[in-house]
mmCIF file of C-alpha atoms and ligand atoms in Angstrom:
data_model
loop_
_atom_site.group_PDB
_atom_site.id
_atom_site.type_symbol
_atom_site.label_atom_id
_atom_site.label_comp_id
_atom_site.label_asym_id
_atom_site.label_seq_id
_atom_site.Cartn_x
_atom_site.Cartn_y
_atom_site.Cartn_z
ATOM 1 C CA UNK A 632 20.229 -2.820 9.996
ATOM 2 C CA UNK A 633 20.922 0.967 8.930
ATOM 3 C CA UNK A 634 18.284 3.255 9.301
ATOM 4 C CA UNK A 635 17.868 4.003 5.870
ATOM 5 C CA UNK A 636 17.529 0.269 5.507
ATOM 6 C CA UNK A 637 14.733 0.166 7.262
ATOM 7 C CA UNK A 638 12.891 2.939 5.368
ATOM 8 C CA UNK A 639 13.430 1.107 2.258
ATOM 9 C CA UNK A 640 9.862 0.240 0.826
ATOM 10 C CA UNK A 641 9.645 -4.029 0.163
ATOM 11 C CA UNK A 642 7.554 -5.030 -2.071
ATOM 12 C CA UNK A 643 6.747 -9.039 -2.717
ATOM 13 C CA UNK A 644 6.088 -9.941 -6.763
ATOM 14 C CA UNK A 645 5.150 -13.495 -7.652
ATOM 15 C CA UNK A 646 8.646 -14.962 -8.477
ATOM 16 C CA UNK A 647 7.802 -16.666 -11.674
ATOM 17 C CA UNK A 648 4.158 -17.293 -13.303
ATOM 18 C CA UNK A 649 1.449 -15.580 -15.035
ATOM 19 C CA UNK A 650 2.213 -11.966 -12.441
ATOM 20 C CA UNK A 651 5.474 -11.825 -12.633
ATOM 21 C CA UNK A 652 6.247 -9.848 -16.265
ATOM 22 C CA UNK A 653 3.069 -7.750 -15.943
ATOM 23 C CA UNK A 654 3.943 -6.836 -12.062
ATOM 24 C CA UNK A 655 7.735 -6.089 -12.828
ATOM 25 C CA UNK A 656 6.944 -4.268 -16.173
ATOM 26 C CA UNK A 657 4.418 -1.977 -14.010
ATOM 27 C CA UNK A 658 6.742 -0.900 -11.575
ATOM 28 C CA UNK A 659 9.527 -0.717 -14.277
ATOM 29 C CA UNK A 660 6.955 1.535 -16.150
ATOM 30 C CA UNK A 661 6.524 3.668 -12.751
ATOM 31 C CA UNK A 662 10.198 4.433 -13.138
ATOM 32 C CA UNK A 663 11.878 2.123 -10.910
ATOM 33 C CA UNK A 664 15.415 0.922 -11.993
ATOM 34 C CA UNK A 665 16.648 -2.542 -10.104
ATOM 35 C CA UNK A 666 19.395 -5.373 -10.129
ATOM 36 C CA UNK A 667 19.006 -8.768 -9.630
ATOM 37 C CA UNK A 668 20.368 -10.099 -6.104
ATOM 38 C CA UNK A 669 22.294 -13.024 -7.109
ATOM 39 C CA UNK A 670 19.907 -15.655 -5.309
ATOM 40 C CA UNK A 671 17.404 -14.419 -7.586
ATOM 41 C CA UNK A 672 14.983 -13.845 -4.645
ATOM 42 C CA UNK A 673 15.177 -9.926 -4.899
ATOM 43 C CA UNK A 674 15.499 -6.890 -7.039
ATOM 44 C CA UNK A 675 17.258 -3.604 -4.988
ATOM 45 C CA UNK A 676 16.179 -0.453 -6.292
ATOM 46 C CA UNK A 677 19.022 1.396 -7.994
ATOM 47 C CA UNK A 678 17.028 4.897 -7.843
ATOM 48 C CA UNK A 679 14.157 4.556 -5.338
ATOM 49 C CA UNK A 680 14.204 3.469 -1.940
ATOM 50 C CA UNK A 681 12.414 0.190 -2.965
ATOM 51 C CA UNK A 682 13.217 -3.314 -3.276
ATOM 52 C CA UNK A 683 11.341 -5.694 -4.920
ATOM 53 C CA UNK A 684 10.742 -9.223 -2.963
ATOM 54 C CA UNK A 685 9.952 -12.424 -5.721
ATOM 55 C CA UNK A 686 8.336 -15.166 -3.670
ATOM 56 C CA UNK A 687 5.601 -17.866 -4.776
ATOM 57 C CA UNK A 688 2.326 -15.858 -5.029
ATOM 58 C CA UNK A 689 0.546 -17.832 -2.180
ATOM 59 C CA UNK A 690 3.176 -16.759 0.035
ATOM 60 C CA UNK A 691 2.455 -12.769 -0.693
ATOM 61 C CA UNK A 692 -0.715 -12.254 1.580
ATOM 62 C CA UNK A 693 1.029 -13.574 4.855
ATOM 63 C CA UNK A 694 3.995 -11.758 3.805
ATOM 64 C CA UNK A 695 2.146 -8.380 3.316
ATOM 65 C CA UNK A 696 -0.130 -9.454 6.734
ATOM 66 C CA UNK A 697 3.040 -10.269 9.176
ATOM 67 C CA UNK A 698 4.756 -6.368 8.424
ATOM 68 C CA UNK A 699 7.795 -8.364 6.430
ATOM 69 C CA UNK A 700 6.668 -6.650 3.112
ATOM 70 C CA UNK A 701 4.886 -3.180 2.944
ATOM 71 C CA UNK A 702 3.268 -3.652 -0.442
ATOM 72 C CA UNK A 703 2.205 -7.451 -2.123
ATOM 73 C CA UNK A 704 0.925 -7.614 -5.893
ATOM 74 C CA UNK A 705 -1.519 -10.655 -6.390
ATOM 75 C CA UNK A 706 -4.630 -11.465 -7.340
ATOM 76 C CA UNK A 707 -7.906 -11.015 -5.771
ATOM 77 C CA UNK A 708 -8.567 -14.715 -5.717
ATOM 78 C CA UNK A 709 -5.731 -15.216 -3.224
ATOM 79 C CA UNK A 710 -6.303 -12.229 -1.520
ATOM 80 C CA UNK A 711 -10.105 -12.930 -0.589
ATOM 81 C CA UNK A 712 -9.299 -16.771 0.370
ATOM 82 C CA UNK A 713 -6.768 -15.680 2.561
ATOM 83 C CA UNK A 714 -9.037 -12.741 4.341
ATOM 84 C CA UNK A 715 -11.433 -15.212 4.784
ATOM 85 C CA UNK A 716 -9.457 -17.582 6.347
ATOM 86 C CA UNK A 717 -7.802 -14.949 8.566
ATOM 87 C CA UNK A 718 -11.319 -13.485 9.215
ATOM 88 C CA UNK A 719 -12.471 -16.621 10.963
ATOM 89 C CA UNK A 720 -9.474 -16.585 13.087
ATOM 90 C CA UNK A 721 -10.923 -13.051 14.608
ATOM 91 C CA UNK A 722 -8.046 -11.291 12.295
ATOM 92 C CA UNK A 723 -10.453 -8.643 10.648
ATOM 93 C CA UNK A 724 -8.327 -6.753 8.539
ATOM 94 C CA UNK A 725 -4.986 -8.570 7.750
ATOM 95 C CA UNK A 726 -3.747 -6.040 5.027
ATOM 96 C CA UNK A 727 -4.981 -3.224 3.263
ATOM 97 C CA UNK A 728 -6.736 -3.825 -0.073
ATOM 98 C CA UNK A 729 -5.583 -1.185 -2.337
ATOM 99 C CA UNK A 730 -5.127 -0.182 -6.435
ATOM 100 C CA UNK A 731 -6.516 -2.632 -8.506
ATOM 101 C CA UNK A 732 -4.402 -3.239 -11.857
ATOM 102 C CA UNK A 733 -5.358 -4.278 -14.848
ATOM 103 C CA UNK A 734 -3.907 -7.562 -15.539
ATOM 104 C CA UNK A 735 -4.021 -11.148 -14.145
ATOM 105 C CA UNK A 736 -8.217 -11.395 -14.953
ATOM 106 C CA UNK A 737 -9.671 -14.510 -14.758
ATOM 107 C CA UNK A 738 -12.591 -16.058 -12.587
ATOM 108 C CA UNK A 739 -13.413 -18.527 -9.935
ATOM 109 C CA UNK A 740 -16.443 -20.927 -11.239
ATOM 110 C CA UNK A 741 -17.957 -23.880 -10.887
ATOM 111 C CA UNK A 742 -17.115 -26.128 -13.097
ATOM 112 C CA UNK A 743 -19.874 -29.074 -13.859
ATOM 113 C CA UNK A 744 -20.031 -32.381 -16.053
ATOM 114 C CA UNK A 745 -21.795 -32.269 -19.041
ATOM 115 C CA UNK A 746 -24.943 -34.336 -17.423
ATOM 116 C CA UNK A 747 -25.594 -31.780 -14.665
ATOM 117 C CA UNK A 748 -27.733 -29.446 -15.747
ATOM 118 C CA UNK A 749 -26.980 -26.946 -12.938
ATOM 119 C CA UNK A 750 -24.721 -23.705 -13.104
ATOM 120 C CA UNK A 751 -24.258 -23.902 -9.580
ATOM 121 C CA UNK A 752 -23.938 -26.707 -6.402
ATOM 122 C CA UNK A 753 -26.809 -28.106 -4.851
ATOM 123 C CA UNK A 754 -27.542 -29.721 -1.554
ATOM 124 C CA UNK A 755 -25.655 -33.084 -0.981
ATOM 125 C CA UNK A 756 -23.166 -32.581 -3.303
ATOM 126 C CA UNK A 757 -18.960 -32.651 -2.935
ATOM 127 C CA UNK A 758 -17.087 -29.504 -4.757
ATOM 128 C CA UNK A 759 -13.417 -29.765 -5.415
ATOM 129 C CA UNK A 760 -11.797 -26.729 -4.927
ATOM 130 C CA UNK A 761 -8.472 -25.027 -3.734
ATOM 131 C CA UNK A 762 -10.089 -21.846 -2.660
ATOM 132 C CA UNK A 763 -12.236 -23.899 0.213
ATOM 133 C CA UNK A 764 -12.520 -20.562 2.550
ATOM 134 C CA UNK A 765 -13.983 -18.387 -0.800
ATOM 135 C CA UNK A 766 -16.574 -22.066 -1.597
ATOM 136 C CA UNK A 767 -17.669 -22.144 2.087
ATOM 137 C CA UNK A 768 -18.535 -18.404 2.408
ATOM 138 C CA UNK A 769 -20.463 -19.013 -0.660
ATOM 139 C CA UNK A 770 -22.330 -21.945 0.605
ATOM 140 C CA UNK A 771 -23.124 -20.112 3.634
ATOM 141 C CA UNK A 772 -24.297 -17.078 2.104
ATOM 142 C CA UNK A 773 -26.621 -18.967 -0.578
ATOM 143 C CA UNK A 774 -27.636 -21.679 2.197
ATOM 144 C CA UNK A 775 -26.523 -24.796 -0.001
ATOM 145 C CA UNK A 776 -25.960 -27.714 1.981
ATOM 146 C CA UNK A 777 -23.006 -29.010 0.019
ATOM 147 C CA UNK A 778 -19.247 -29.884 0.870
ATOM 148 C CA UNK A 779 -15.863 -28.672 0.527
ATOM 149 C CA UNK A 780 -13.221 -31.017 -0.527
ATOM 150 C CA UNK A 781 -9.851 -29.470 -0.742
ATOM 151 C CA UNK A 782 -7.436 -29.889 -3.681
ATOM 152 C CA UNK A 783 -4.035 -28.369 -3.978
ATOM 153 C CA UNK A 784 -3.627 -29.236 -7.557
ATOM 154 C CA UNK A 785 -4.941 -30.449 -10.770
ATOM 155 C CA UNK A 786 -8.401 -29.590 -9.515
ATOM 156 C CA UNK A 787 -10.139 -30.211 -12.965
ATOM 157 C CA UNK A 788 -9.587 -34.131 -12.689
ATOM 158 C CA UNK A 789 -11.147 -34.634 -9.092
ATOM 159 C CA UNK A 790 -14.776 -35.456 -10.743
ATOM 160 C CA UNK A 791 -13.318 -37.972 -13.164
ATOM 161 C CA UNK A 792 -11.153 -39.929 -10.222
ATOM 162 C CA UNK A 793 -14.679 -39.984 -8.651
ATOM 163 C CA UNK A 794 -13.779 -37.356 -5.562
ATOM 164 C CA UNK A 795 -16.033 -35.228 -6.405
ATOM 165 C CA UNK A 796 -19.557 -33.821 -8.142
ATOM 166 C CA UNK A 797 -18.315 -30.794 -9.742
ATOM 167 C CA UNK A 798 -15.235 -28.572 -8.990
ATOM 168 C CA UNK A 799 -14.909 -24.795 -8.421
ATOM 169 C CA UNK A 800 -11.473 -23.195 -10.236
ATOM 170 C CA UNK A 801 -9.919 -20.678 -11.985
ATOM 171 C CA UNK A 802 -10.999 -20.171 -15.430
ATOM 172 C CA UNK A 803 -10.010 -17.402 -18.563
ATOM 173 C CA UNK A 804 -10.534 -19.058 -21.569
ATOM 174 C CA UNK A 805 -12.562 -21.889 -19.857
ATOM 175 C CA UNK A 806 -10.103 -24.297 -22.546
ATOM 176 C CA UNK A 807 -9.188 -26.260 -19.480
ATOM 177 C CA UNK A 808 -12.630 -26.703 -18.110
ATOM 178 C CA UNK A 809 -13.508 -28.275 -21.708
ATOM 179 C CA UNK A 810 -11.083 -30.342 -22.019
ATOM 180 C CA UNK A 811 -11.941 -32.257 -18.948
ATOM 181 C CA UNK A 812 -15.131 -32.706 -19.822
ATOM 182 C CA UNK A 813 -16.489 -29.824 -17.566
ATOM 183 C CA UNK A 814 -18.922 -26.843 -18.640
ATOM 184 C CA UNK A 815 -18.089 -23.451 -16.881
ATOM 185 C CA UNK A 816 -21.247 -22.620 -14.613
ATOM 186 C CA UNK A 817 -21.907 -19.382 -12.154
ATOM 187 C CA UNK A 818 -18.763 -17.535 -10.844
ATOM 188 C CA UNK A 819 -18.296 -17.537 -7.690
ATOM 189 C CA UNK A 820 -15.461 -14.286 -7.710
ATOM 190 C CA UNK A 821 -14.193 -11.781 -10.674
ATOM 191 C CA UNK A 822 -10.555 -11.318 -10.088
ATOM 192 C CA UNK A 823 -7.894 -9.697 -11.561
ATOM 193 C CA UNK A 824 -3.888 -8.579 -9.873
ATOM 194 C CA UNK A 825 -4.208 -6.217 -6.757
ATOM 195 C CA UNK A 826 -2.116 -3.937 -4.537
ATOM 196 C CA UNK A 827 -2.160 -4.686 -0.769
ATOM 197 C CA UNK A 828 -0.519 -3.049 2.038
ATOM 198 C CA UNK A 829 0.591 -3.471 5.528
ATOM 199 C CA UNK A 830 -1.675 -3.198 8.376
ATOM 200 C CA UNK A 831 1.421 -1.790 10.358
ATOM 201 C CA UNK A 832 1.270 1.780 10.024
ATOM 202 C CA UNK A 833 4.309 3.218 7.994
ATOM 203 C CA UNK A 834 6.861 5.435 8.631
ATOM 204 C CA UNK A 835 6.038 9.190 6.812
ATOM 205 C CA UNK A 836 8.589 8.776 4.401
ATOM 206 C CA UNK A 837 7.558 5.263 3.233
ATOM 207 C CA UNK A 838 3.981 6.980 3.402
ATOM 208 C CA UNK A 839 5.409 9.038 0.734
ATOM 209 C CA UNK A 840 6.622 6.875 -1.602
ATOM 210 C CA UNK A 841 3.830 4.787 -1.560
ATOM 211 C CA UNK A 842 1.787 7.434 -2.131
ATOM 212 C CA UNK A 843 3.737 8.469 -5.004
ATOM 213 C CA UNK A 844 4.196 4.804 -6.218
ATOM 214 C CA UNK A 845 0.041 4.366 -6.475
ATOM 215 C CA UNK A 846 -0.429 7.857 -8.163
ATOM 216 C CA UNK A 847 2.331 6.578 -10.846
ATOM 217 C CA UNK A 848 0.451 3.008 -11.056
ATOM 218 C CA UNK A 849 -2.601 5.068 -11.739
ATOM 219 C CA UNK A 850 -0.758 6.691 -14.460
ATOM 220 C CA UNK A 851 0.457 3.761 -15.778
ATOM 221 C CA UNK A 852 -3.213 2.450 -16.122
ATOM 222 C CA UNK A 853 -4.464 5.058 -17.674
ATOM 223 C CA UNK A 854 -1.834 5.599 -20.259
ATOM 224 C CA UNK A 855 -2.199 1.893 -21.570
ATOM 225 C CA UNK A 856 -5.307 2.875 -22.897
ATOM 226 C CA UNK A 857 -4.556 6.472 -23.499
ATOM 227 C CA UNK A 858 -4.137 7.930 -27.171
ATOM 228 C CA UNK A 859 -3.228 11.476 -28.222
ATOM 229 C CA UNK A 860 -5.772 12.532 -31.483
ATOM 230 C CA UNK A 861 -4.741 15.329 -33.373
ATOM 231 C CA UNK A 862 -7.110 16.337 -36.030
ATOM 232 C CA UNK A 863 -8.446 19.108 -38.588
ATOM 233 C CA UNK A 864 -12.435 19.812 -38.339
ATOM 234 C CA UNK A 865 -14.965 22.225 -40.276
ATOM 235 C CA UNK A 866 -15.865 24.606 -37.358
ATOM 236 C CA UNK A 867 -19.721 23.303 -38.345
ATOM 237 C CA UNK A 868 -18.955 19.588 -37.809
ATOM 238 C CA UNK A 869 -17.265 20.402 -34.337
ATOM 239 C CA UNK A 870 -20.127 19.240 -31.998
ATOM 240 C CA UNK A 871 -20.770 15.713 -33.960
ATOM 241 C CA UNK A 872 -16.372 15.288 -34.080
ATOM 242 C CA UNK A 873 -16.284 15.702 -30.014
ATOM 243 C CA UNK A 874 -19.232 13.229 -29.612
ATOM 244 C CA UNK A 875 -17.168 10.954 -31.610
ATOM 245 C CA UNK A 876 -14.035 11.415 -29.188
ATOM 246 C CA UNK A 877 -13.739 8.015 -27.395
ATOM 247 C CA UNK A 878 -13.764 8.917 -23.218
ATOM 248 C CA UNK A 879 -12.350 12.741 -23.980
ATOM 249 C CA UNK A 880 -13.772 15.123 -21.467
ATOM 250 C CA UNK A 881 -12.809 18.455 -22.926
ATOM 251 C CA UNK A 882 -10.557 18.293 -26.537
ATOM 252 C CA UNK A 883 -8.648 21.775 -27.079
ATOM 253 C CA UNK A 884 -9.670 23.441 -29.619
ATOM 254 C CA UNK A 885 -7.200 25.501 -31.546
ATOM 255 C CA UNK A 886 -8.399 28.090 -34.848
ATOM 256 C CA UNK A 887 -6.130 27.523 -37.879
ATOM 257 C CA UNK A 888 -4.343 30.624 -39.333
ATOM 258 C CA UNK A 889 -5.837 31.689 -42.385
ATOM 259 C CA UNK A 890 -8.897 28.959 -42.001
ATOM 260 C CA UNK A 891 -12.269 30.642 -40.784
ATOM 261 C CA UNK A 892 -14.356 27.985 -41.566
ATOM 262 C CA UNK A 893 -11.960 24.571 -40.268
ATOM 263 C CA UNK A 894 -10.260 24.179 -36.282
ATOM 264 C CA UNK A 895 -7.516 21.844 -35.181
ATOM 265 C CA UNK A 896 -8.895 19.583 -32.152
ATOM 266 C CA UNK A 897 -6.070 17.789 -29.658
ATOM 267 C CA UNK A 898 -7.883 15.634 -27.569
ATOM 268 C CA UNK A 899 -6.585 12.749 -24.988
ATOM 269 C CA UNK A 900 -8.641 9.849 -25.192
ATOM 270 C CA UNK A 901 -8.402 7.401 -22.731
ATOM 271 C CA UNK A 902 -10.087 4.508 -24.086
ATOM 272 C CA UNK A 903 -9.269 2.448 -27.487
ATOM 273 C CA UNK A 904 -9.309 3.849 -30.379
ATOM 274 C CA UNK A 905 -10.505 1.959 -33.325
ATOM 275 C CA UNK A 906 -10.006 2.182 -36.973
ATOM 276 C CA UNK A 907 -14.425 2.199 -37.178
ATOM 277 C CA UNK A 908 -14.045 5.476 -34.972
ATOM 278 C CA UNK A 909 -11.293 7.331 -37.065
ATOM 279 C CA UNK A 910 -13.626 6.384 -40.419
ATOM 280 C CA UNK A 911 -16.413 7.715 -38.422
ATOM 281 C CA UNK A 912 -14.593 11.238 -37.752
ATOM 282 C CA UNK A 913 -13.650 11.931 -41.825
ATOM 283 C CA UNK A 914 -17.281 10.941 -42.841
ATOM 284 C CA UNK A 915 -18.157 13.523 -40.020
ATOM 285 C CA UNK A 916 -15.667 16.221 -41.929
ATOM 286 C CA UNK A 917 -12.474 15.447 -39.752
ATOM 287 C CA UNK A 918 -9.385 15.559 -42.015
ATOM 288 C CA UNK A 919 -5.167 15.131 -41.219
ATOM 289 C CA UNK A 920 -6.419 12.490 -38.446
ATOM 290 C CA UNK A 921 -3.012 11.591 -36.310
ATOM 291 C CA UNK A 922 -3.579 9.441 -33.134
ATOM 292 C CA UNK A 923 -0.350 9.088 -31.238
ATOM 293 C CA UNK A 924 0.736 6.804 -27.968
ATOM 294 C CA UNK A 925 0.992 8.863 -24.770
ATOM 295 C CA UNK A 926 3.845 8.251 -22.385
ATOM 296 C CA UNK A 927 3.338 9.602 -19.348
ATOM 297 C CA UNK A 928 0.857 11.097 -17.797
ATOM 298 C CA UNK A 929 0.114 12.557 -13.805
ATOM 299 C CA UNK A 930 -3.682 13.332 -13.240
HETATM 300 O O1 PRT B 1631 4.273 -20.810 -8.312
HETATM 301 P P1 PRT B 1631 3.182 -19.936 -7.827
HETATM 302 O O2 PRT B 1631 2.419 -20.507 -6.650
HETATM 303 O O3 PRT B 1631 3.655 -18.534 -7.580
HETATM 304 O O4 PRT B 1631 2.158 -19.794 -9.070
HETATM 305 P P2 PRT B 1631 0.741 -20.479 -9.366
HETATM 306 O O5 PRT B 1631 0.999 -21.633 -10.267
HETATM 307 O O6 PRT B 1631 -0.030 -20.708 -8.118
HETATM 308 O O7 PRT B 1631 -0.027 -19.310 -10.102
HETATM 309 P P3 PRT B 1631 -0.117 -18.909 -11.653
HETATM 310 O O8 PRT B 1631 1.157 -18.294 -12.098
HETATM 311 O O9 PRT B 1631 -0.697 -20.000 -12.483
HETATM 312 O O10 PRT B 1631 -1.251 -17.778 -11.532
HETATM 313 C C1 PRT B 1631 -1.038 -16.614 -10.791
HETATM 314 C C2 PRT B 1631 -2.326 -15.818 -10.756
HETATM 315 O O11 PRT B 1631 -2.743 -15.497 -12.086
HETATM 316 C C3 PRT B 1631 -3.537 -16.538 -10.180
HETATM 317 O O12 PRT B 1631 -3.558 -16.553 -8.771
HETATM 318 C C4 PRT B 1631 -4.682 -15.707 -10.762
HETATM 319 O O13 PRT B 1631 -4.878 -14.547 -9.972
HETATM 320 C C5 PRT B 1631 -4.154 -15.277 -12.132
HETATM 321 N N1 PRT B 1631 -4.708 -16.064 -13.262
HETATM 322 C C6 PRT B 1631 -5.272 -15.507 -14.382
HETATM 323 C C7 PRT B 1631 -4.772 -17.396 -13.410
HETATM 324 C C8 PRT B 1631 -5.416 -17.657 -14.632
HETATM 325 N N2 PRT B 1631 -5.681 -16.472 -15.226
HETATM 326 C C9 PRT B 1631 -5.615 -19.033 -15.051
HETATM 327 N N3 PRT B 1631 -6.163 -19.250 -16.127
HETATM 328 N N4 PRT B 1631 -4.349 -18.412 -12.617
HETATM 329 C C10 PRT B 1631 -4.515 -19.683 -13.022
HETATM 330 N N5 PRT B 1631 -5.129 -20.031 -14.186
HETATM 331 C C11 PRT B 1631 -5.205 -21.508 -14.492
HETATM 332 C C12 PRT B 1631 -6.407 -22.189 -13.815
HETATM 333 O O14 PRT B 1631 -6.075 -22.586 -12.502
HETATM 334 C C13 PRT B 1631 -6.657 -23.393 -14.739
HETATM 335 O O15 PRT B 1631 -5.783 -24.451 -14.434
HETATM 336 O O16 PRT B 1631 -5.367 -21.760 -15.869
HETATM 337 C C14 PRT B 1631 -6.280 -22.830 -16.076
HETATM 338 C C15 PRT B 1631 -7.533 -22.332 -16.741
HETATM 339 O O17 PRT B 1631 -7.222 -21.514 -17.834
HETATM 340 P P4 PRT B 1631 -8.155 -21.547 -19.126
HETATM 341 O O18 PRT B 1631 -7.630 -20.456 -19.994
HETATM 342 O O19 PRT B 1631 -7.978 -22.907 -19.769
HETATM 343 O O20 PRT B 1631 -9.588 -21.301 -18.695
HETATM 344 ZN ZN1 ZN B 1632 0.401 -20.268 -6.268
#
């Protein structure tokens, strides 16, 4: 292997599943250009030193752990079973928990039948689960005497087949949960898609570019939400129009030629902006609203 081979950044994506469009779109969005290897397994980087790894998602922590990819995207459900499991095996850090994105949300709950009346396990009984390390740390911490019985698969039907009490699983709309019969009770873990790193330390130019890959993530992030407001205000309304601003620190304010009595405020807001906010700013006086998409932007 060349040496600027080796200083190429690897990255592992889930190959194909609920990740994989929202993880390649990101780094797409952060500027990166690739082509499709022909087995399908990776993406080279046509204008960064990066190449993009697609594997099954449970295969991404021991990837990112065992130095064969710098960076892993996946979400914080596999990432905490895995540290868990690694933990007991006196590994204490096995990667580097890093940006959080701001896709792949779901949860990890109990799910109950309709007759139990609890939210969570009690003593004596059997939980069906595929996250057994995340269950048993829970147990531990909240000294229930209850056991672990691991399921690789189609976790939701374990109570019916009589393998276990309740079951503890993924959830987002909680559809699934329902239509087994189960009710969704207390969540065990709040997840959503995460970047983790190497616990090898890395060269200083891959330093670099990961560096510069997380401030454009960030950037990414913040733009989703982002919105450019242009609009007209009477200079007396201008304290009630900035309280309005949705999650604007400081708007510009710019005087209009010819107009003592009105100002144009530009602000960048970085949360949503709703159609019950821009009715709220022309009752408060604000006139010519425009609210555009932003791009790009570097904080
Ligand atoms: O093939 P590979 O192993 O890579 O994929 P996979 O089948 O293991 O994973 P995949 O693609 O289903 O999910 C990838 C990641 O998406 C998960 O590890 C989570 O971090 C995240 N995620 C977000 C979800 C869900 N939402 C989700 N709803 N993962 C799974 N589910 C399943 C859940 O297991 C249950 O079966 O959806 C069902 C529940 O959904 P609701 O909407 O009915 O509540
Ligand atoms: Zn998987």
């Amino acid at each position: 292997m060349t040496a600027a081979k080796q200083d190429r950044l690897k990255i592992a994506v889930q190959k194909s599943g609920r990740l994989t469009d929202h993880s390649l779109d990101l780094l797409t969005r952060c500027g990166l250009k690739y082509s499709r290897g022909r087995d399908e397994l990776i993406c080279f980087g046509e204008n960064m030193p990066v190449d993009v790894l697609l594997v099954r998602d449970d295969d991404i922590p021991g990837l990112v752990h065992e130095d064969i990819c710098d960076l892993g995207i996946v979400g914080q459900n596999i990432i905490t079973e895995r540290r868990l499991e690694l933990t007991t095996r006196a590994q204490p850090s096995p990667f580097m928990e890093r940006t959080l994105l701001d896709y792949g949300h779901c949860r990890l709950a109990f799910g109950m039948p309709e007759r139990d009346d609890n939210d969570r396990p009690v003593d004596g009984q059997r939980i069906a689960t595929s996250y057994p390390a995340i269950v048993q740390d829970f147990l531990v911490r909240e000294a229930i005497d209850a056991q672990v019985v691991e399921f690789s698969g189609a976790v939701e039907i374990a109570p019916r087949l009589g393998k276990a009490d309740i079951i503890c699983d993924l959830v987002s709309t909680g559809a699934t949960l329902k239509a087994h019969g189960l009710r969704e009770g207390e969540t065990v873990l709040e997840s959503r898609a995460q970047l983790i790193q190497t616990p090898v330390e890395l060269s200083a130019d891959k330093t670099q570019w990961v560096e510069r890959l997380l401030r454009r993530i960030d950037g990414v992030m913040q733009v989703r939400e982002s919105k450019y407001i242009m609009l007209h205000a009477p200079r007396a309304a201008l304290a009630k129009i900035r309280d309005l601003l949705p999650g604007s620190e400081s708007p510009t304010i710019i005087p209009l030629e010819g107009l003592d009595d009105k100002v144009a405020i530009h602000a960048v807001c970085r949360e949503t902006v709703f159609w019950e906010t821009l009715e709220d700013l022309q009752r408060a006086g604000a006139t010519s609203v425009l609210v555009l998409p932003v791009e790009k932007m570097l904080a």
